[in-house]
Amino acid sequence: MKKITNICCIGAGYVGGPTMAVIAHNCPEIKVTVVDVNAARINDWNGEDLDNLPIYEPGLKEIVAQVRGRNLFFSTDIDKGIKEAQMIFISVNTPTKTYGKGKGKAADLKYIELCARKIADVATEEKIIVEKSTIPVRTAQTIKTILENTGNQIKFQILSNPEFLAEGTAVNDLQHADRMLIGGDHSTADGREAIDSLAAIYEHWLPAERIIKTNLWSSELSKLTANAFLAQRVSSINAMSAICEKTGADVEEVSRAIGADSRIGSKFIKSSVGFGGSCFQKDILNLVYIASTLGLNEVADYWEQVLLINSYQRRRFAENIVTSLFNTVADKKIAFLGWAFKKDTNDTRETAAMYVADYLIDETANISAYDPKVTQSQMYSDLEHLATRSNEENARRLKAEADPYEACRDSHAIAILTEWDEFRTYDWQRIFDNMKKPAFVFDGRTIVDKDKLSAIGFKVYQIGKG
Ligand code: UDX
Ligand code: ADP
């Protein structure tokens, strides 16, 4: 088995950054270099101020402090990184296509393809290529074809090693992974050797039985399947939340009751304003696209429904704000607590908050948003991405506040979009005193104490509670 002493990771994002930091931390004898075309991002990874790393993840800065400059390096010199490494992780973004064939559904593989071409171009000796990004099934074949038909006729092994880390708990998820999936070519000795070389890296800190070795296609498909199942659970409970509200059932009680069934389990059945994040929607769209291109239309429709319920849930939440505020939010101030797609991350990709904001701005509301980790420019860029109206109009209607009490001052209603812990411990009496009356709270994450807030005088709506 080939002993790996030098790794390069292309892509210094939410996946590449934390994953490589954890590998470097656990494998002091391996030199790990993370490269990226984005010089500003690399600069931030190399910055003095560890509170300013490009990605916020609990526990990450402590690890970076220990290993950066020891065996973890961040660089824009992609060619050098590739040349020196025996193993190259591809960890670039694979967004949903916004143009051409498969627009709005298929994954855009242009960044992956650019990486493959770059590797083919630069490599002068044998390499193991590891797909880390979430990708559609059979992407490995694309990479293989490019590597075999361009470049210097060097031997490459391709492995699929999908990431299961969740943002906000990435370091812990990596350090204590339930399983590590490695897909590769078992039919050849070189293929088996490559799989074992990657497994040996993870065996530095994970028990061997947690490392699952499969063929390439199973590994790629398992990643999509895992995310589709998780998202499906959230959509299932969110569908129930709508029934709860109409019947007087309480979705939290329903979750607790069904979660106690060990066949169902208690995770991923918390009702919310809708799931977000870079993976769930993209991966299901991928599944839907793959199924329909295979002529499996019933399968495509089945998975698409998970997404339809998610948009329904966001819209239902926003509509309820308008209806409750006497059917108009025109020029009213609505305070948003939270913008990130979940707590403990500064990531806002596909966050429910931007869709709810978009809906309310259409109704000419003014939004004053507070999030402990998201900047105003990020919020604008999220709305710009939706392309519903001009940037000037968005800037007129949405303002970020650095202080939650200021965000809520003089507002007609508060919408809680992210479950940040700090929201639970606010001085809600002080918030109430400074709001317009009647003062509404729309809790999209079921985190506030409804009885306490109602006693203060708030009119409280919580998802899934009649
Ligand atoms: C997900 C997968 O969990 C991870 O394994 C994969 O590698 C990447 O995609 P992530 O998107 O970071 O991770 O976050 P996750 O914790 O899965 O949450 C996704 C969304 O679902 C969030 O918006 C979250 O708020 C929402 N959610 C989650 C619920 O609304 N209810 C739940 O019970 C759980
Ligand atoms: P993820 O959540 O998958 O990690 P991110 O968008 O956070 O996605 O990170 C992907 C990173 O990959 C970005 O920093 C981007 O600049 C980088 N990247 C994309 N294409 C290339 C490329 N061809 N070469 C090097 N880096 C790239």
Short mmCIF file of C-alpha atoms and ligand atoms in Angstrom, two decimals:
data_model
loop_
_atom_site.label_atom_id
_atom_site.label_comp_id
_atom_site.label_asym_id
_atom_site.label_seq_id
_atom_site.Cartn_x
_atom_site.Cartn_y
_atom_site.Cartn_z
CA MET A 1 0.00 0.00 0.00
CA LYS A 2 1.22 3.44 -0.90
CA LYS A 3 1.99 5.50 2.20
CA ILE A 4 0.69 9.00 1.73
CA THR A 5 2.83 11.86 3.04
CA ASN A 6 1.63 14.73 0.88
CA ILE A 7 -1.96 15.72 0.18
CA CYS A 8 -3.37 18.59 -1.82
CA CYS A 9 -6.99 19.73 -1.59
CA ILE A 10 -8.43 21.91 -4.35
CA GLY A 11 -11.09 24.18 -2.84
CA ALA A 12 -10.78 25.98 0.50
CA GLY A 13 -14.50 26.17 1.26
CA TYR A 14 -16.91 24.80 3.84
CA VAL A 15 -15.89 21.23 3.03
CA GLY A 16 -12.21 21.51 2.06
CA GLY A 17 -11.16 23.84 4.90
CA PRO A 18 -12.48 21.92 7.92
CA THR A 19 -11.80 18.47 6.42
CA MET A 20 -8.15 19.22 5.73
CA ALA A 21 -7.69 20.89 9.11
CA VAL A 22 -8.94 17.70 10.82
CA ILE A 23 -6.75 15.45 8.63
CA ALA A 24 -3.68 17.60 9.35
CA HIS A 25 -4.50 17.57 13.05
CA ASN A 26 -4.75 13.77 13.20
CA CYS A 27 -1.91 12.96 10.81
CA PRO A 28 1.12 15.06 11.80
CA GLU A 29 3.38 13.22 9.34
CA ILE A 30 1.25 14.22 6.33
CA LYS A 31 1.77 17.60 4.71
CA VAL A 32 -1.62 19.00 3.72
CA THR A 33 -1.90 21.92 1.30
CA VAL A 34 -5.25 23.52 0.55
CA VAL A 35 -5.31 25.53 -2.67
CA ASP A 36 -7.95 27.80 -4.13
CA VAL A 37 -8.34 30.23 -7.02
CA ASN A 38 -9.90 32.71 -4.63
CA ALA A 39 -6.88 34.67 -3.33
CA ALA A 40 -8.94 36.63 -0.79
CA ARG A 41 -10.17 33.39 0.75
CA ILE A 42 -6.65 31.96 0.98
CA ASN A 43 -5.49 35.22 2.48
CA ASP A 44 -8.18 34.96 5.17
CA TRP A 45 -7.19 31.36 5.93
CA ASN A 46 -3.63 32.61 6.41
CA GLY A 47 -4.66 35.69 8.40
CA GLU A 48 -3.32 36.51 11.86
CA ASP A 49 -6.78 36.95 13.31
CA LEU A 50 -8.23 33.49 13.84
CA ASP A 51 -11.64 35.01 14.49
CA ASN A 52 -11.63 36.08 10.86
CA LEU A 53 -11.22 32.72 9.15
CA PRO A 54 -13.44 32.57 6.04
CA ILE A 55 -15.57 29.90 7.66
CA TYR A 56 -17.08 29.95 11.08
CA GLU A 57 -17.25 26.51 12.68
CA PRO A 58 -17.14 25.77 16.41
CA GLY A 59 -13.74 24.25 17.28
CA LEU A 60 -12.15 25.05 13.92
CA LYS A 61 -9.99 28.00 14.88
CA GLU A 62 -8.43 26.03 17.75
CA ILE A 63 -7.36 23.27 15.35
CA VAL A 64 -6.13 25.73 12.72
CA ALA A 65 -4.09 27.49 15.42
CA GLN A 66 -2.33 24.21 16.21
CA VAL A 67 -1.61 22.91 12.73
CA ARG A 68 -1.35 25.87 10.37
CA GLY A 69 2.28 26.32 9.35
CA ARG A 70 3.11 22.91 10.91
CA ASN A 71 1.59 20.53 8.38
CA LEU A 72 -1.39 22.52 7.10
CA PHE A 73 -0.82 25.18 4.46
CA PHE A 74 -3.13 27.42 2.44
CA SER A 75 -1.95 28.62 -0.95
CA THR A 76 -3.00 29.98 -4.32
CA ASP A 77 -0.20 28.04 -6.05
CA ILE A 78 -2.44 25.30 -7.43
CA ASP A 79 0.17 23.85 -9.82
CA LYS A 80 2.74 23.37 -7.09
CA GLY A 81 0.14 21.84 -4.77
CA ILE A 82 -0.88 19.31 -7.43
CA LYS A 83 2.69 18.48 -8.49
CA GLU A 84 3.90 17.74 -4.98
CA ALA A 85 0.93 15.70 -3.77
CA GLN A 86 0.43 11.95 -4.02
CA MET A 87 -3.27 12.33 -3.30
CA ILE A 88 -5.50 15.18 -4.52
CA PHE A 89 -8.89 15.93 -3.01
CA ILE A 90 -11.35 17.80 -5.21
CA SER A 91 -13.48 19.93 -2.96
CA VAL A 92 -14.84 22.63 -5.21
CA ASN A 93 -18.41 23.86 -5.40
CA THR A 94 -20.97 22.05 -7.55
CA PRO A 95 -23.95 24.42 -7.64
CA THR A 96 -27.17 23.75 -9.51
CA LYS A 97 -26.87 24.80 -13.16
CA THR A 98 -28.30 28.23 -13.87
CA TYR A 99 -28.11 27.94 -17.66
CA GLY A 100 -28.55 25.57 -20.58
CA LYS A 101 -29.50 21.91 -20.45
CA GLY A 102 -30.60 20.78 -17.00
CA LYS A 103 -30.92 24.41 -15.85
CA GLY A 104 -32.35 24.60 -12.31
CA LYS A 105 -31.82 20.86 -11.71
CA ALA A 106 -28.56 19.33 -12.89
CA ALA A 107 -25.30 19.96 -11.04
CA ASP A 108 -22.92 22.37 -12.70
CA LEU A 109 -19.74 20.36 -13.06
CA LYS A 110 -17.67 23.07 -14.68
CA TYR A 111 -15.47 23.57 -11.60
CA ILE A 112 -14.90 19.84 -11.27
CA GLU A 113 -13.99 19.62 -14.94
CA LEU A 114 -11.58 22.55 -14.63
CA CYS A 115 -9.88 20.75 -11.75
CA ALA A 116 -9.57 17.52 -13.71
CA ARG A 117 -8.07 19.38 -16.67
CA LYS A 118 -5.69 21.22 -14.39
CA ILE A 119 -4.52 17.98 -12.78
CA ALA A 120 -4.08 16.33 -16.19
CA ASP A 121 -2.08 19.31 -17.34
CA VAL A 122 0.23 19.68 -14.37
CA ALA A 123 0.77 16.18 -12.96
CA THR A 124 4.03 14.49 -13.86
CA GLU A 125 3.62 11.32 -11.83
CA GLU A 126 0.89 8.92 -10.64
CA LYS A 127 -1.84 10.40 -8.43
CA ILE A 128 -4.87 9.30 -6.47
CA ILE A 129 -7.80 11.64 -7.07
CA VAL A 130 -10.46 11.85 -4.37
CA GLU A 131 -13.89 13.33 -5.09
CA LYS A 132 -15.04 15.09 -1.96
CA SER A 133 -17.60 17.50 -3.42
CA THR A 134 -21.21 16.35 -3.66
CA ILE A 135 -21.69 15.28 -7.21
CA PRO A 136 -24.11 13.37 -9.39
CA VAL A 137 -23.64 9.66 -9.87
CA ARG A 138 -21.02 8.77 -12.47
CA THR A 139 -19.02 11.98 -12.15
CA ALA A 140 -15.96 9.84 -11.53
CA GLN A 141 -16.32 8.66 -15.10
CA THR A 142 -16.13 12.27 -16.33
CA ILE A 143 -12.97 12.88 -14.34
CA LYS A 144 -11.49 9.60 -15.54
CA THR A 145 -12.20 10.37 -19.19
CA ILE A 146 -10.58 13.79 -18.95
CA LEU A 147 -7.53 12.45 -17.14
CA GLU A 148 -7.08 9.58 -19.56
CA ASN A 149 -7.50 11.63 -22.71
CA THR A 150 -5.54 14.77 -21.91
CA GLY A 151 -2.23 15.46 -20.26
CA ASN A 152 0.84 13.34 -19.82
CA GLN A 153 -0.59 9.78 -19.96
CA ILE A 154 -0.02 9.30 -16.26
CA LYS A 155 -1.88 6.66 -14.25
CA PHE A 156 -4.65 7.98 -12.01
CA GLN A 157 -6.89 6.25 -9.52
CA ILE A 158 -10.23 7.87 -8.79
CA LEU A 159 -11.94 7.49 -5.44
CA SER A 160 -15.24 8.79 -4.18
CA ASN A 161 -15.14 9.91 -0.56
CA PRO A 162 -18.31 11.90 0.06
CA GLU A 163 -18.51 14.30 2.94
CA PHE A 164 -21.21 13.83 5.56
CA LEU A 165 -20.22 16.72 7.82
CA ALA A 166 -22.98 19.12 8.73
CA GLU A 167 -22.15 22.77 9.09
CA GLY A 168 -22.09 24.04 12.64
CA THR A 169 -20.88 20.64 13.86
CA ALA A 170 -18.32 19.96 11.12
CA VAL A 171 -15.28 19.47 13.34
CA ASN A 172 -17.08 17.07 15.64
CA ASP A 173 -18.67 15.23 12.69
CA LEU A 174 -15.24 14.73 11.12
CA GLN A 175 -13.52 13.74 14.31
CA HIS A 176 -16.26 11.28 15.34
CA ALA A 177 -17.71 10.28 11.97
CA ASP A 178 -20.46 7.62 12.10
CA ARG A 179 -18.97 6.21 8.93
CA MET A 180 -16.45 7.10 6.29
CA LEU A 181 -17.40 6.02 2.82
CA ILE A 182 -14.74 5.22 0.23
CA GLY A 183 -15.78 4.18 -3.25
CA GLY A 184 -13.26 2.88 -5.74
CA ASP A 185 -12.35 0.26 -8.28
CA HIS A 186 -12.13 -3.05 -6.41
CA SER A 187 -11.53 -5.00 -9.58
CA THR A 188 -7.88 -4.01 -9.93
CA ALA A 189 -4.92 -4.23 -7.55
CA ASP A 190 -4.16 -0.53 -8.13
CA GLY A 191 -7.75 0.37 -7.30
CA ARG A 192 -7.68 -1.64 -4.08
CA GLU A 193 -4.35 -0.09 -3.12
CA ALA A 194 -5.71 3.42 -3.62
CA ILE A 195 -8.75 2.64 -1.44
CA ASP A 196 -6.48 1.27 1.29
CA SER A 197 -4.19 4.32 1.14
CA LEU A 198 -7.11 6.64 1.79
CA ALA A 199 -8.55 4.34 4.47
CA ALA A 200 -5.17 4.40 6.23
CA ILE A 201 -5.43 8.18 6.58
CA TYR A 202 -8.80 7.97 8.30
CA GLU A 203 -7.67 5.03 10.43
CA HIS A 204 -5.40 7.49 12.25
CA TRP A 205 -8.48 8.39 14.28
CA LEU A 206 -11.46 6.30 13.19
CA PRO A 207 -11.99 2.60 13.97
CA ALA A 208 -11.51 0.49 10.83
CA GLU A 209 -15.06 -0.89 11.02
CA ARG A 210 -16.47 2.58 10.44
CA ILE A 211 -14.76 2.79 7.07
CA ILE A 212 -17.13 1.45 4.43
CA LYS A 213 -15.61 0.45 1.11
CA THR A 214 -17.91 0.28 -1.91
CA ASN A 215 -17.81 0.61 -5.65
CA LEU A 216 -17.63 4.15 -7.07
CA TRP A 217 -21.25 4.44 -8.09
CA SER A 218 -22.63 3.19 -4.77
CA SER A 219 -20.50 5.71 -2.92
CA GLU A 220 -21.61 8.61 -5.11
CA LEU A 221 -25.27 7.57 -4.92
CA SER A 222 -25.14 6.99 -1.14
CA LYS A 223 -24.29 10.61 -0.57
CA LEU A 224 -27.34 11.79 -2.53
CA THR A 225 -29.49 9.17 -0.84
CA ALA A 226 -28.42 10.17 2.67
CA ASN A 227 -29.24 13.82 2.04
CA ALA A 228 -32.51 12.96 0.32
CA PHE A 229 -33.60 10.79 3.27
CA LEU A 230 -32.68 13.49 5.81
CA ALA A 231 -34.47 16.20 3.83
CA GLN A 232 -37.46 13.91 3.39
CA ARG A 233 -37.78 13.55 7.16
CA VAL A 234 -37.82 17.32 7.58
CA SER A 235 -40.43 17.73 4.83
CA SER A 236 -42.50 14.91 6.34
CA ILE A 237 -42.64 16.55 9.76
CA ASN A 238 -43.21 19.97 8.17
CA ALA A 239 -46.19 18.55 6.27
CA MET A 240 -47.50 17.32 9.63
CA SER A 241 -46.96 20.77 11.16
CA ALA A 242 -49.57 22.18 8.80
CA ILE A 243 -52.06 19.52 9.91
CA CYS A 244 -51.20 20.20 13.57
CA GLU A 245 -51.98 23.88 13.20
CA LYS A 246 -55.42 23.10 11.80
CA THR A 247 -56.30 20.39 14.31
CA GLY A 248 -54.85 21.59 17.61
CA ALA A 249 -52.22 18.86 17.71
CA ASP A 250 -48.74 20.00 18.74
CA VAL A 251 -45.97 19.06 16.31
CA GLU A 252 -43.35 18.92 19.06
CA GLU A 253 -45.44 16.35 20.90
CA VAL A 254 -45.92 14.41 17.69
CA SER A 255 -42.14 14.48 17.05
CA ARG A 256 -41.41 13.26 20.55
CA ALA A 257 -43.98 10.50 20.25
CA ILE A 258 -42.77 9.18 16.91
CA GLY A 259 -39.07 9.75 17.69
CA ALA A 260 -39.36 7.37 20.65
CA ASP A 261 -39.96 4.58 18.15
CA SER A 262 -36.46 3.21 17.66
CA ARG A 263 -37.32 2.33 14.06
CA ILE A 264 -37.93 6.01 13.36
CA GLY A 265 -35.44 7.68 15.71
CA SER A 266 -35.42 11.18 17.13
CA LYS A 267 -33.14 13.06 14.72
CA PHE A 268 -34.21 15.25 11.81
CA ILE A 269 -37.85 15.44 12.81
CA LYS A 270 -37.84 18.96 14.15
CA SER A 271 -40.38 21.05 12.33
CA SER A 272 -39.06 24.34 10.98
CA VAL A 273 -39.63 27.14 8.52
CA GLY A 274 -37.97 24.87 5.95
CA PHE A 275 -34.59 23.31 5.40
CA GLY A 276 -31.77 25.21 3.73
CA GLY A 277 -28.07 24.69 3.20
CA SER A 278 -25.94 23.94 0.21
CA CYS A 279 -26.76 20.25 -0.03
CA PHE A 280 -30.36 19.16 0.48
CA GLN A 281 -32.02 21.03 -2.34
CA LYS A 282 -29.12 20.60 -4.74
CA ASP A 283 -28.81 16.88 -4.10
CA ILE A 284 -32.52 16.22 -4.48
CA LEU A 285 -32.59 18.24 -7.69
CA ASN A 286 -29.73 16.06 -8.83
CA LEU A 287 -31.66 12.90 -7.99
CA VAL A 288 -34.73 14.22 -9.77
CA TYR A 289 -32.67 15.09 -12.82
CA ILE A 290 -30.90 11.75 -12.88
CA ALA A 291 -34.18 9.84 -12.43
CA SER A 292 -35.90 11.72 -15.22
CA THR A 293 -33.01 11.35 -17.64
CA LEU A 294 -33.17 7.60 -16.92
CA GLY A 295 -36.88 7.69 -17.81
CA LEU A 296 -37.86 7.02 -14.17
CA ASN A 297 -40.52 9.70 -13.98
CA GLU A 298 -42.37 8.32 -10.96
CA VAL A 299 -39.11 8.27 -9.01
CA ALA A 300 -38.37 11.84 -10.07
CA ASP A 301 -41.84 13.00 -8.97
CA TYR A 302 -41.49 11.20 -5.64
CA TRP A 303 -38.33 13.06 -4.66
CA GLU A 304 -39.43 16.37 -6.12
CA GLN A 305 -42.32 16.39 -3.65
CA VAL A 306 -39.81 16.79 -0.79
CA LEU A 307 -38.77 20.10 -2.32
CA LEU A 308 -42.32 21.21 -3.03
CA ILE A 309 -43.25 20.75 0.64
CA ASN A 310 -40.17 22.75 1.60
CA SER A 311 -41.17 25.74 -0.56
CA TYR A 312 -44.74 25.37 0.71
CA GLN A 313 -43.52 25.57 4.31
CA ARG A 314 -41.54 28.77 3.71
CA ARG A 315 -44.45 30.35 1.84
CA ARG A 316 -46.94 29.27 4.49
CA PHE A 317 -44.82 30.94 7.18
CA ALA A 318 -44.55 34.19 5.21
CA GLU A 319 -48.25 34.21 4.28
CA ASN A 320 -49.20 33.72 7.88
CA ILE A 321 -47.24 36.85 8.84
CA VAL A 322 -49.17 38.88 6.30
CA THR A 323 -52.55 37.43 7.26
CA SER A 324 -51.94 37.91 10.98
CA LEU A 325 -50.87 41.53 10.50
CA PHE A 326 -54.37 42.32 9.28
CA ASN A 327 -53.66 41.28 5.71
CA THR A 328 -51.04 43.90 5.03
CA VAL A 329 -47.38 44.40 5.83
CA ALA A 330 -47.02 47.39 3.51
CA ASP A 331 -44.32 49.66 4.95
CA LYS A 332 -44.48 47.84 8.27
CA LYS A 333 -41.24 46.97 9.99
CA ILE A 334 -40.66 43.25 10.40
CA ALA A 335 -37.63 42.23 12.49
CA PHE A 336 -35.80 39.07 11.47
CA LEU A 337 -33.90 37.17 14.13
CA GLY A 338 -31.52 34.96 12.22
CA TRP A 339 -30.59 34.73 8.56
CA ALA A 340 -28.20 31.72 8.40
CA PHE A 341 -29.75 28.43 7.26
CA LYS A 342 -29.19 27.01 10.75
CA LYS A 343 -27.40 28.00 13.95
CA ASP A 344 -23.63 28.03 14.44
CA THR A 345 -22.76 28.76 10.83
CA ASN A 346 -22.34 31.91 8.76
CA ASP A 347 -23.52 30.03 5.67
CA THR A 348 -26.72 31.32 4.08
CA ARG A 349 -27.01 29.12 0.99
CA GLU A 350 -30.69 28.29 0.36
CA THR A 351 -31.63 29.74 3.73
CA ALA A 352 -35.39 29.94 4.38
CA ALA A 353 -34.80 33.51 5.62
CA MET A 354 -34.07 34.85 2.14
CA TYR A 355 -37.25 33.32 0.71
CA VAL A 356 -39.38 34.69 3.52
CA ALA A 357 -37.70 38.10 3.10
CA ASP A 358 -38.32 37.97 -0.63
CA TYR A 359 -42.01 37.26 -0.09
CA LEU A 360 -42.41 40.05 2.47
CA ILE A 361 -40.52 42.58 0.34
CA ASP A 362 -42.91 41.75 -2.48
CA GLU A 363 -45.61 42.80 -0.05
CA THR A 364 -43.59 46.04 0.47
CA ALA A 365 -42.60 45.32 4.06
CA ASN A 366 -39.41 46.80 5.54
CA ILE A 367 -37.12 44.20 7.06
CA SER A 368 -34.62 44.77 9.78
CA ALA A 369 -32.47 41.69 10.17
CA TYR A 370 -30.10 40.58 12.88
CA ASP A 371 -27.88 37.52 12.67
CA PRO A 372 -24.87 36.98 14.93
CA LYS A 373 -22.68 35.77 12.03
CA VAL A 374 -24.15 37.03 8.74
CA THR A 375 -23.23 40.41 7.24
CA GLN A 376 -25.57 42.81 5.45
CA SER A 377 -23.66 42.41 2.20
CA GLN A 378 -24.24 38.65 2.36
CA MET A 379 -27.98 39.23 2.84
CA TYR A 380 -28.04 41.53 -0.20
CA SER A 381 -26.11 39.04 -2.25
CA ASP A 382 -28.63 36.31 -1.29
CA LEU A 383 -31.55 38.44 -2.45
CA GLU A 384 -29.68 39.46 -5.57
CA HIS A 385 -29.25 35.77 -6.36
CA LEU A 386 -33.05 35.37 -6.31
CA ALA A 387 -33.22 38.16 -8.92
CA THR A 388 -36.77 39.16 -8.00
CA ARG A 389 -36.21 42.93 -8.08
CA SER A 390 -33.51 45.59 -8.38
CA ASN A 391 -30.67 45.79 -5.89
CA GLU A 392 -31.75 49.35 -5.09
CA GLU A 393 -35.20 48.16 -4.08
CA ASN A 394 -33.71 45.41 -1.90
CA ALA A 395 -31.42 47.96 -0.25
CA ARG A 396 -34.41 50.20 0.46
CA ARG A 397 -36.40 47.38 2.03
CA LEU A 398 -33.79 45.36 3.93
CA LYS A 399 -31.35 46.61 6.57
CA ALA A 400 -29.11 44.56 8.81
CA GLU A 401 -28.71 45.59 12.44
CA ALA A 402 -25.71 44.72 14.56
CA ASP A 403 -27.84 44.75 17.70
CA PRO A 404 -30.95 42.55 18.08
CA TYR A 405 -32.76 45.04 20.32
CA GLU A 406 -32.32 47.74 17.67
CA ALA A 407 -33.55 45.33 14.98
CA CYS A 408 -36.74 44.80 16.98
CA ARG A 409 -37.29 48.43 18.03
CA ASP A 410 -40.52 49.88 16.60
CA SER A 411 -41.22 46.72 14.66
CA HIS A 412 -44.73 45.35 14.19
CA ALA A 413 -43.59 41.76 14.27
CA ILE A 414 -40.55 39.56 14.87
CA ALA A 415 -39.86 36.54 12.70
CA ILE A 416 -37.42 33.95 14.07
CA LEU A 417 -35.72 32.26 11.13
CA THR A 418 -32.67 30.60 12.70
CA GLU A 419 -32.43 28.75 16.01
CA TRP A 420 -29.43 30.65 17.46
CA ASP A 421 -29.22 29.85 21.21
CA GLU A 422 -28.87 33.50 22.19
CA PHE A 423 -32.46 34.23 21.06
CA ARG A 424 -33.76 32.15 23.96
CA THR A 425 -32.15 34.34 26.60
CA TYR A 426 -33.03 37.81 25.31
CA ASP A 427 -34.79 40.31 27.55
CA TRP A 428 -38.15 39.79 25.87
CA GLN A 429 -39.89 42.31 28.14
CA ARG A 430 -37.48 44.99 26.91
CA ILE A 431 -38.13 43.95 23.31
CA PHE A 432 -41.90 44.07 23.87
CA ASP A 433 -41.77 47.52 25.46
CA ASN A 434 -40.10 48.98 22.38
CA MET A 435 -42.37 47.41 19.75
CA LYS A 436 -45.55 48.55 18.04
CA LYS A 437 -48.68 46.94 19.47
CA PRO A 438 -50.10 44.41 19.08
CA ALA A 439 -46.60 42.90 19.10
CA PHE A 440 -46.31 39.64 17.14
CA VAL A 441 -43.68 36.90 17.29
CA PHE A 442 -43.58 34.33 14.48
CA ASP A 443 -41.30 31.58 15.68
CA GLY A 444 -40.19 29.50 12.71
CA ARG A 445 -37.91 27.34 14.87
CA THR A 446 -40.02 26.76 17.98
CA ILE A 447 -37.35 28.09 20.31
CA VAL A 448 -39.05 30.73 22.45
CA ASP A 449 -41.14 29.99 25.53
CA LYS A 450 -44.64 30.66 24.23
CA ASP A 451 -46.26 30.91 27.67
CA LYS A 452 -43.68 33.38 28.92
CA LEU A 453 -43.95 35.58 25.83
CA SER A 454 -47.73 35.44 25.85
CA ALA A 455 -47.71 36.50 29.51
CA ILE A 456 -45.61 39.55 28.54
CA GLY A 457 -48.28 40.45 26.00
CA PHE A 458 -46.88 39.10 22.71
CA LYS A 459 -49.13 37.41 20.19
CA VAL A 460 -47.09 34.27 19.52
CA TYR A 461 -47.28 31.94 16.52
CA GLN A 462 -45.13 28.84 16.44
CA ILE A 463 -44.78 26.39 13.58
CA GLY A 464 -46.94 23.34 14.13
CA LYS A 465 -48.87 24.61 17.13
CA GLY A 466 -52.57 25.30 16.89
C1 UDX B 1 -26.33 18.30 5.38
C2 UDX B 1 -26.12 16.85 5.84
O1 UDX B 1 -26.61 16.70 7.18
C3 UDX B 1 -24.64 16.48 5.76
O2 UDX B 1 -24.45 15.13 6.13
C4 UDX B 1 -24.18 16.71 4.33
O3 UDX B 1 -22.84 16.38 4.16
C5 UDX B 1 -24.43 18.16 3.92
O4 UDX B 1 -25.81 18.47 4.09
P1 UDX B 1 -26.01 20.71 6.45
O5 UDX B 1 -26.70 21.20 5.22
O6 UDX B 1 -24.75 21.37 6.87
O7 UDX B 1 -25.67 19.16 6.30
O8 UDX B 1 -27.03 20.85 7.67
P2 UDX B 1 -28.13 19.93 8.36
O9 UDX B 1 -27.84 19.88 9.81
O10 UDX B 1 -28.34 18.66 7.67
O11 UDX B 1 -29.46 20.83 8.20
C6 UDX B 1 -30.03 21.11 6.94
C7 UDX B 1 -31.28 21.95 7.11
O12 UDX B 1 -32.34 21.19 7.68
C8 UDX B 1 -31.10 23.16 8.01
O13 UDX B 1 -31.74 24.28 7.45
C9 UDX B 1 -31.78 22.73 9.29
O14 UDX B 1 -32.25 23.83 10.03
C10 UDX B 1 -32.91 21.89 8.76
N1 UDX B 1 -33.42 20.90 9.73
C11 UDX B 1 -32.62 19.90 10.19
C12 UDX B 1 -34.74 21.00 10.18
O15 UDX B 1 -35.48 21.91 9.78
N2 UDX B 1 -35.20 20.07 11.07
C13 UDX B 1 -34.43 19.05 11.54
O16 UDX B 1 -34.94 18.24 12.34
C14 UDX B 1 -33.09 18.97 11.09
P1 ADP B 2 -18.26 23.66 -0.39
O1 ADP B 2 -19.41 23.92 0.54
O2 ADP B 2 -18.55 22.53 -1.35
O3 ADP B 2 -16.96 23.52 0.29
P2 ADP B 2 -17.52 26.37 -1.19
O4 ADP B 2 -18.16 27.25 -2.21
O5 ADP B 2 -17.53 26.78 0.24
O6 ADP B 2 -18.19 24.93 -1.38
O7 ADP B 2 -16.00 26.11 -1.57
C1 ADP B 2 -15.54 25.73 -2.83
C2 ADP B 2 -14.21 26.45 -3.10
O8 ADP B 2 -13.67 25.91 -4.31
C3 ADP B 2 -14.32 27.95 -3.31
O9 ADP B 2 -13.49 28.63 -2.39
C4 ADP B 2 -13.85 28.16 -4.77
O10 ADP B 2 -13.09 29.35 -4.95
C5 ADP B 2 -12.98 26.94 -5.00
N1 ADP B 2 -12.82 26.58 -6.41
C6 ADP B 2 -13.78 26.43 -7.34
N2 ADP B 2 -13.26 26.06 -8.53
C7 ADP B 2 -11.93 25.96 -8.35
C8 ADP B 2 -10.84 25.62 -9.20
N3 ADP B 2 -11.02 25.25 -10.47
N4 ADP B 2 -9.58 25.62 -8.68
C9 ADP B 2 -9.40 25.96 -7.38
N5 ADP B 2 -10.37 26.29 -6.53
C10 ADP B 2 -11.63 26.30 -7.00
#
